[in-house]
Every structure is written in structure tokens, then in C-alpha cells.
XYZ file of C-alpha atoms in Angstrom:
365
model
C 115.183 69.923 -66.622
C 118.137 67.623 -66.273
C 117.916 63.873 -66.714
C 120.609 61.388 -65.756
C 121.068 57.750 -66.840
C 122.987 55.774 -64.000
C 124.661 52.618 -65.148
C 124.913 50.749 -62.105
C 127.127 48.063 -63.777
C 129.719 50.899 -64.563
C 129.929 51.472 -60.645
C 130.396 47.487 -60.214
C 133.326 47.327 -62.400
C 134.878 50.592 -61.299
C 134.881 49.093 -57.559
C 136.233 45.865 -58.847
C 138.787 47.257 -60.414
C 139.796 49.337 -57.469
C 139.488 46.223 -55.317
C 141.900 44.718 -57.419
C 144.258 47.494 -57.264
C 144.280 47.716 -53.616
C 146.288 45.308 -51.340
C 144.126 42.340 -50.139
C 144.490 43.147 -46.550
C 143.025 46.417 -47.019
C 139.321 47.136 -46.565
C 137.218 49.138 -49.023
C 134.634 51.523 -47.603
C 132.338 53.043 -50.513
C 131.200 56.308 -49.905
C 127.448 56.860 -50.805
C 126.764 59.860 -48.901
C 124.291 62.733 -50.114
C 122.175 59.943 -52.127
C 125.451 58.264 -53.522
C 126.655 61.701 -54.844
C 123.413 61.935 -56.425
C 123.657 58.599 -58.253
C 120.919 56.845 -56.107
C 121.726 55.777 -52.567
C 119.787 52.363 -52.338
C 120.466 51.113 -55.904
C 124.089 52.143 -55.781
C 124.467 50.457 -52.489
C 122.952 47.232 -53.282
C 124.561 47.116 -56.688
C 127.907 47.132 -54.806
C 127.125 45.100 -51.794
C 128.971 42.132 -52.863
C 132.329 43.942 -53.538
C 132.641 46.603 -50.833
C 133.222 45.975 -47.107
C 131.802 49.122 -45.460
C 129.583 52.065 -46.625
C 130.095 55.719 -45.647
C 127.245 57.939 -45.232
C 126.281 61.684 -44.307
C 123.444 61.127 -42.036
C 121.593 58.794 -39.741
C 118.842 58.731 -42.416
C 121.151 57.579 -45.038
C 122.386 54.715 -42.570
C 118.686 53.553 -41.742
C 117.744 53.619 -45.160
C 120.818 51.001 -46.033
C 119.471 48.773 -43.173
C 115.903 49.084 -44.367
C 117.329 47.848 -47.898
C 118.620 44.908 -46.196
C 122.397 45.816 -46.250
C 124.341 44.680 -43.084
C 127.820 46.110 -43.921
C 129.003 48.226 -41.038
C 128.131 51.828 -41.779
C 130.307 54.887 -41.034
C 128.951 58.412 -40.411
C 131.188 60.808 -42.229
C 129.733 63.583 -40.070
C 129.119 63.576 -36.339
C 125.597 63.658 -35.491
C 124.074 65.960 -33.225
C 121.654 65.712 -30.277
C 118.874 62.851 -30.949
C 120.523 61.873 -33.903
C 123.568 60.759 -31.984
C 121.346 58.512 -29.798
C 119.939 57.236 -32.700
C 123.233 56.315 -34.459
C 124.446 54.743 -31.382
C 121.296 52.639 -30.993
C 121.493 51.703 -34.543
C 125.213 50.508 -34.145
C 126.536 53.026 -36.629
C 130.241 53.988 -36.500
C 130.729 57.618 -35.382
C 133.651 60.087 -35.807
C 134.743 61.880 -32.637
C 135.077 65.326 -34.103
C 136.241 67.500 -31.354
C 137.035 67.357 -27.664
C 133.514 69.039 -26.573
C 131.698 65.564 -28.203
C 132.871 63.192 -25.478
C 130.290 64.069 -22.979
C 127.363 64.256 -25.322
C 128.506 60.639 -26.541
C 128.531 59.416 -22.871
C 124.737 60.984 -22.360
C 123.940 59.659 -25.536
C 125.182 56.218 -24.673
C 122.804 56.317 -21.413
C 119.839 56.864 -23.386
C 120.709 54.229 -26.295
C 121.694 51.488 -24.035
C 124.492 50.449 -25.420
C 128.235 51.503 -26.333
C 128.936 53.877 -29.023
C 131.557 52.753 -31.674
C 133.728 55.649 -32.217
C 136.597 56.553 -34.528
C 139.269 59.309 -33.428
C 139.598 61.806 -36.265
C 142.865 63.481 -36.255
C 143.500 66.647 -37.900
C 146.388 66.323 -40.123
C 145.832 69.637 -42.196
C 141.972 69.435 -43.557
C 141.148 71.790 -40.455
C 137.625 70.908 -40.227
C 136.483 68.263 -37.915
C 139.104 66.347 -35.722
C 141.526 66.230 -32.862
C 145.345 67.565 -32.686
C 147.412 64.659 -31.574
C 147.768 66.045 -27.998
C 144.074 66.210 -27.634
C 143.571 62.909 -29.185
C 145.751 61.244 -26.272
C 143.812 62.811 -23.634
C 140.320 61.748 -25.185
C 141.741 58.391 -25.131
C 142.496 58.361 -21.536
C 139.033 59.708 -20.599
C 137.253 56.951 -22.526
C 135.424 54.701 -20.793
C 135.352 51.041 -22.131
C 131.581 50.769 -20.742
C 130.496 53.532 -22.705
C 132.780 53.561 -25.656
C 134.534 50.943 -28.245
C 137.298 52.584 -29.817
C 136.970 50.864 -33.458
C 139.060 53.320 -35.649
C 141.640 56.237 -35.896
C 141.471 58.267 -39.257
C 142.141 61.389 -40.978
C 141.396 63.478 -44.059
C 143.499 64.773 -47.009
C 142.649 68.086 -48.098
C 144.798 68.325 -51.378
C 145.024 64.547 -52.834
C 143.124 65.995 -55.941
C 145.436 68.310 -56.609
C 148.141 68.407 -59.330
C 150.241 71.326 -58.048
C 153.809 70.792 -56.715
C 152.688 71.989 -53.407
C 149.579 69.972 -53.189
C 151.868 66.764 -53.679
C 154.199 67.685 -50.907
C 151.355 68.583 -48.713
C 149.605 65.301 -49.066
C 152.532 63.555 -48.674
C 153.534 65.376 -45.163
C 149.855 64.583 -44.239
C 150.485 60.820 -45.013
C 153.731 60.734 -43.242
C 152.598 62.473 -40.087
C 149.554 60.202 -39.784
C 151.596 57.073 -40.324
C 154.300 58.138 -37.771
C 151.505 59.045 -35.240
C 149.909 55.597 -35.806
C 153.382 53.735 -35.078
C 154.199 55.758 -31.860
C 150.741 55.073 -30.523
C 151.257 51.345 -31.071
C 150.656 49.604 -27.862
C 148.965 52.741 -26.015
C 145.822 53.165 -28.351
C 144.453 50.283 -29.994
C 141.987 50.246 -32.597
C 141.143 47.726 -35.147
C 140.449 50.089 -38.119
C 143.125 52.903 -39.347
C 142.140 54.828 -42.469
C 143.170 58.033 -44.278
C 142.886 57.399 -48.017
C 140.261 58.866 -50.292
C 139.811 58.224 -54.013
C 142.765 60.384 -55.051
C 145.100 58.941 -52.814
C 144.259 55.367 -53.389
C 144.978 56.080 -57.314
C 148.143 58.322 -56.960
C 149.756 57.815 -53.055
C 150.452 54.162 -52.571
C 151.858 55.070 -48.929
C 148.522 56.172 -47.855
C 147.648 52.143 -48.174
C 150.656 50.929 -46.431
C 150.576 49.532 -42.846
C 149.453 50.373 -40.336
C 146.662 51.595 -42.388
C 144.206 49.046 -43.427
C 140.901 50.705 -44.884
C 140.281 53.226 -47.509
C 137.356 55.622 -48.055
C 136.526 55.335 -51.971
C 133.780 57.969 -53.531
C 134.174 59.646 -56.952
C 136.882 56.978 -58.359
C 133.926 54.439 -57.938
C 131.462 56.852 -59.904
C 134.244 56.843 -62.642
C 135.941 60.350 -62.063
C 139.327 60.036 -61.026
C 141.269 62.398 -59.218
C 144.750 63.429 -58.494
C 147.800 63.972 -60.303
C 148.642 61.721 -63.272
C 146.891 59.022 -65.004
C 145.003 56.662 -63.016
C 146.550 53.226 -62.682
C 142.935 51.468 -63.547
C 140.381 52.421 -66.181
C 137.300 54.002 -64.533
C 133.933 54.285 -66.485
C 131.866 57.253 -65.794
C 128.697 55.822 -64.333
C 126.181 58.754 -65.156
C 125.178 60.318 -68.345
C 123.756 63.636 -67.686
C 122.047 65.918 -70.210
C 119.714 68.962 -70.352
C 117.213 69.834 -73.359
C 117.923 72.420 -76.029
C 114.933 74.685 -75.792
C 115.804 77.102 -78.509
C 118.590 77.307 -81.272
C 118.988 81.022 -82.285
C 121.436 82.957 -84.722
C 122.351 86.552 -83.238
C 124.490 89.080 -84.715
C 128.054 90.436 -83.715
C 128.230 92.777 -80.506
C 124.977 90.979 -79.013
C 124.497 90.669 -75.361
C 123.545 87.138 -74.009
C 122.237 86.614 -70.572
C 121.675 88.587 -67.241
C 123.948 91.642 -66.697
C 125.295 91.598 -70.388
C 128.393 89.389 -68.972
C 129.017 87.976 -72.380
C 128.703 89.961 -75.635
C 129.404 88.119 -79.047
C 132.250 88.947 -81.088
C 131.074 87.926 -84.254
C 127.686 86.487 -85.699
C 126.919 83.171 -83.388
C 124.522 80.324 -83.184
C 123.429 79.909 -79.669
C 121.743 76.790 -78.288
C 119.358 77.683 -75.148
C 119.293 74.741 -72.505
C 116.405 74.557 -70.251
C 118.368 74.087 -67.209
C 120.019 76.433 -64.708
C 121.298 77.127 -61.225
C 117.926 75.617 -60.025
C 119.179 72.336 -61.791
C 122.402 72.414 -59.890
C 124.467 73.967 -62.843
C 127.317 76.043 -61.346
C 129.502 78.797 -62.539
C 132.390 76.180 -62.688
C 130.717 74.208 -65.540
C 132.325 76.177 -68.543
C 131.132 73.920 -71.209
C 128.464 70.896 -72.370
C 128.828 68.418 -75.253
C 126.389 68.749 -78.252
C 126.546 66.125 -81.149
C 129.905 65.198 -80.110
C 131.561 68.857 -79.983
C 132.370 70.980 -77.263
C 129.968 74.078 -76.558
C 131.232 76.679 -74.338
C 128.892 77.887 -72.049
C 128.082 81.800 -72.850
C 126.619 84.520 -70.581
C 125.563 84.181 -66.812
C 123.786 80.689 -65.716
C 120.109 81.889 -64.779
C 117.722 79.987 -62.667
C 116.461 77.760 -65.570
C 118.336 78.393 -68.550
C 121.742 78.998 -70.049
C 123.085 79.507 -73.491
C 125.753 77.512 -75.320
C 127.668 78.374 -78.341
C 127.196 75.662 -80.990
C 128.425 78.165 -84.155
C 130.741 75.149 -85.003
C 128.241 72.520 -85.053
C 125.999 71.692 -87.849
C 122.348 71.187 -87.692
C 121.806 71.426 -83.918
C 118.018 71.475 -83.351
C 115.510 72.105 -80.722
C 114.667 69.279 -78.648
C 118.396 67.758 -79.044
C 120.343 66.771 -75.921
C 123.412 68.708 -74.623
C 125.466 66.207 -72.323
C 127.193 67.618 -69.060
C 128.446 64.609 -67.995
C 129.126 61.317 -69.546
C 131.158 58.974 -71.375
C 130.755 62.027 -74.124
C 132.532 64.586 -71.728
C 136.068 64.530 -70.603
C 135.948 66.452 -67.203
C 139.377 65.915 -65.606
C 140.239 67.098 -62.155
C 137.985 67.683 -59.151
C 134.423 66.879 -60.286
C 132.415 66.818 -57.290
C 131.344 70.513 -56.940
C 129.577 70.422 -60.502
C 128.533 66.652 -60.567
C 126.754 66.437 -57.517
C 124.420 69.434 -57.360
C 123.463 68.278 -61.013
C 122.746 64.720 -60.357
C 120.792 65.712 -56.986
C 118.316 67.536 -58.943
C 118.119 65.272 -61.800
C 115.350 62.733 -63.012
C 116.986 59.533 -62.929
C 116.728 55.910 -64.508
C 119.011 53.208 -63.776
C 120.832 50.449 -66.059
C 121.500 47.316 -63.598
C 122.371 43.820 -64.122
C 122.582 41.099 -61.674
C 121.103 40.920 -58.123
C 119.176 43.801 -56.418
C 118.115 45.242 -59.745
C 116.206 48.549 -59.110
C 113.578 50.098 -60.992
C 113.048 53.901 -62.244
C 112.777 56.741 -59.667
């Protein structure tokens, strides 16, 4: 089993520091998709409501949950909804990305059903290669937009490699930013929309040009939860908001040459002391997770991760006992780089409790 303690005060502090770092004219969209990266959608959104300008979510249901919690902020759907969900999003007044040419007829039909205009953001593909329009497609779409059916509220793109540290990642990110800003400048007077956004957490921290005019909004996710991404040391201190741990179910000593786990993928080279964690891939542990922290010392994972167990080597740590905690995330654990693929699955499966302060204090779940 995985447990997590989410410090909502840390999220507030991270957002306040990011807000101070950003130019005052730039609006802050806080990305709370997928249950706020597993941290808890409604508690996190309530804790941050006074600091942020927008919320970014993955689904219509997440947006409606924010409305039910009394949060009036503009809501941006980060994935284009389909079918009845598109109609529901328009009816709720959520901002919707236009992800491909074939979506426009669907939007017009959904508008007829919803009885109100759609709030659209044109997504321009500058190198992510998922959703988005090529620039020439975008100009074609703009000519087809009917003000009766659609309000063009934003133009945005998505950076694919801003979290990377390799020289080619830096070069590609700067090229994406340059291309998108040049496109927006060329469209001035022809394609008008109040919001222009590109920067994610990594770009906010490392690429100042991604917040330069005409760009006027950023989409911040992982940095707000305390995990900086991108090249170099972050310009503002960030606090990991989640402390995540698994319980140690057994502590064993095994001889050299002893296989550990399915497939004998790991064999000890010397007598070893192993702590067996009561957590596995059914709790979100992924192969990218290489170590945990036990008694403030690193403990490398050994053998394959099973459904509900995994072993770690605690040979260098004295006195480890059954029932102790092995920390996966938290201030005790340094996890540089792109942590989302490890953090989110683990947190989504965790049993959580919240530490909060101030208005909107949530209870336990």
C-alpha cells in the first residue's frame, strides 16, 4: 500500500514564488488535471484559488468538480472533448482547444445543442506533434469561424522538450518559442485573441522568452507541486508538496548469488540485506523508479517490480525493521528531472491526508 501526505501550504508557497517570478502582466494557469497530478483536485484548487487566474483540467468532469466546489475561475480543457462531452463543455462555459481541422464541424453542431457560443483556443503545432494545427491550417480555420458560433479566446502551443537538459533540447525549445512568437506577430491585426500561451513549468523557470510579449499566460503544473524541471537550478526555491511512502513488510538477509524477484533479473553479488516493500506496479510503481529512501539513506530497488511488492537493498543502513517507511517522494528524496511519469501514477493510487492552513481547509480522504 502507498500512503501520501499532501502539504497544501507548500503548494501555495510554490505558486506565490512563481507568481512573483513571472512578469505582472502574465496570467497564471494552474494545471490541476488528473486529480491535480494525484495531489487531490478540489483540496489543491481551493488552496490555490486566491493566487491563480485560471485552472487547467483534463476532462469536463474535473471542470464541473471545480464549479461544484464554488470556484469561478476560467477553466481550460487541455484535451479536446468529444461528442456529448463537447456539448457539456460549451454549456458549462469552459475554454476548449481546437486540436485539428475536423473538429470545427463538431464544434458548430455542439454549439447548436448547447445554445451558446464555444470559447475556443487555437492550438498551433510547433513541434509537439500531438494535437494542433499547422500554421496554414490555422489561418484557414480562422477564416471559417463564425462569430455567432465561436468566440476565439486564445492561441497557444505546447513545448515538447523544455524539461530536457541536452543541448539539442535547449535548441529545439528555443526554436519552438521563436517560431510561435513570430507567428503571433505576423497575425497581429488579422487573428485576434485575448490570450496567448506557450510556457509550461520548465519554460517558466528556464526560458524567459516564453513569457515575453505577445505571450500573456503560462500553464504551470509540476513546478507548483514542488518539482522543478528543465536545465539548471530553478530561479525560485520550490518545496515538494507530497510526502509518499510504502511500508516495509519484511527485512531479510540473503547470501551472494541469490536471485531476487521474477525472472531472476537481479542476482546478489555479495551477502545482502533486503527490505521488501508492500507496494508494486498495482500501486503505480514504474521501472523508472530506481531507488527509495530508508532512514535517510538511499536504498536501490533490486529485481523486477511485482504487482504488490518490490525489494530494495538496505545493506548499508543499520537497524531497518519491518513496519518502517520507505520514502518514494518528499523532502527526504532528491528526484531531479522529469518526475511526472513516476510521481503521478504513485499518487493516484495513494491513500492521502492533507495538511492545510487558511480558507478552504479540506478534510481527509
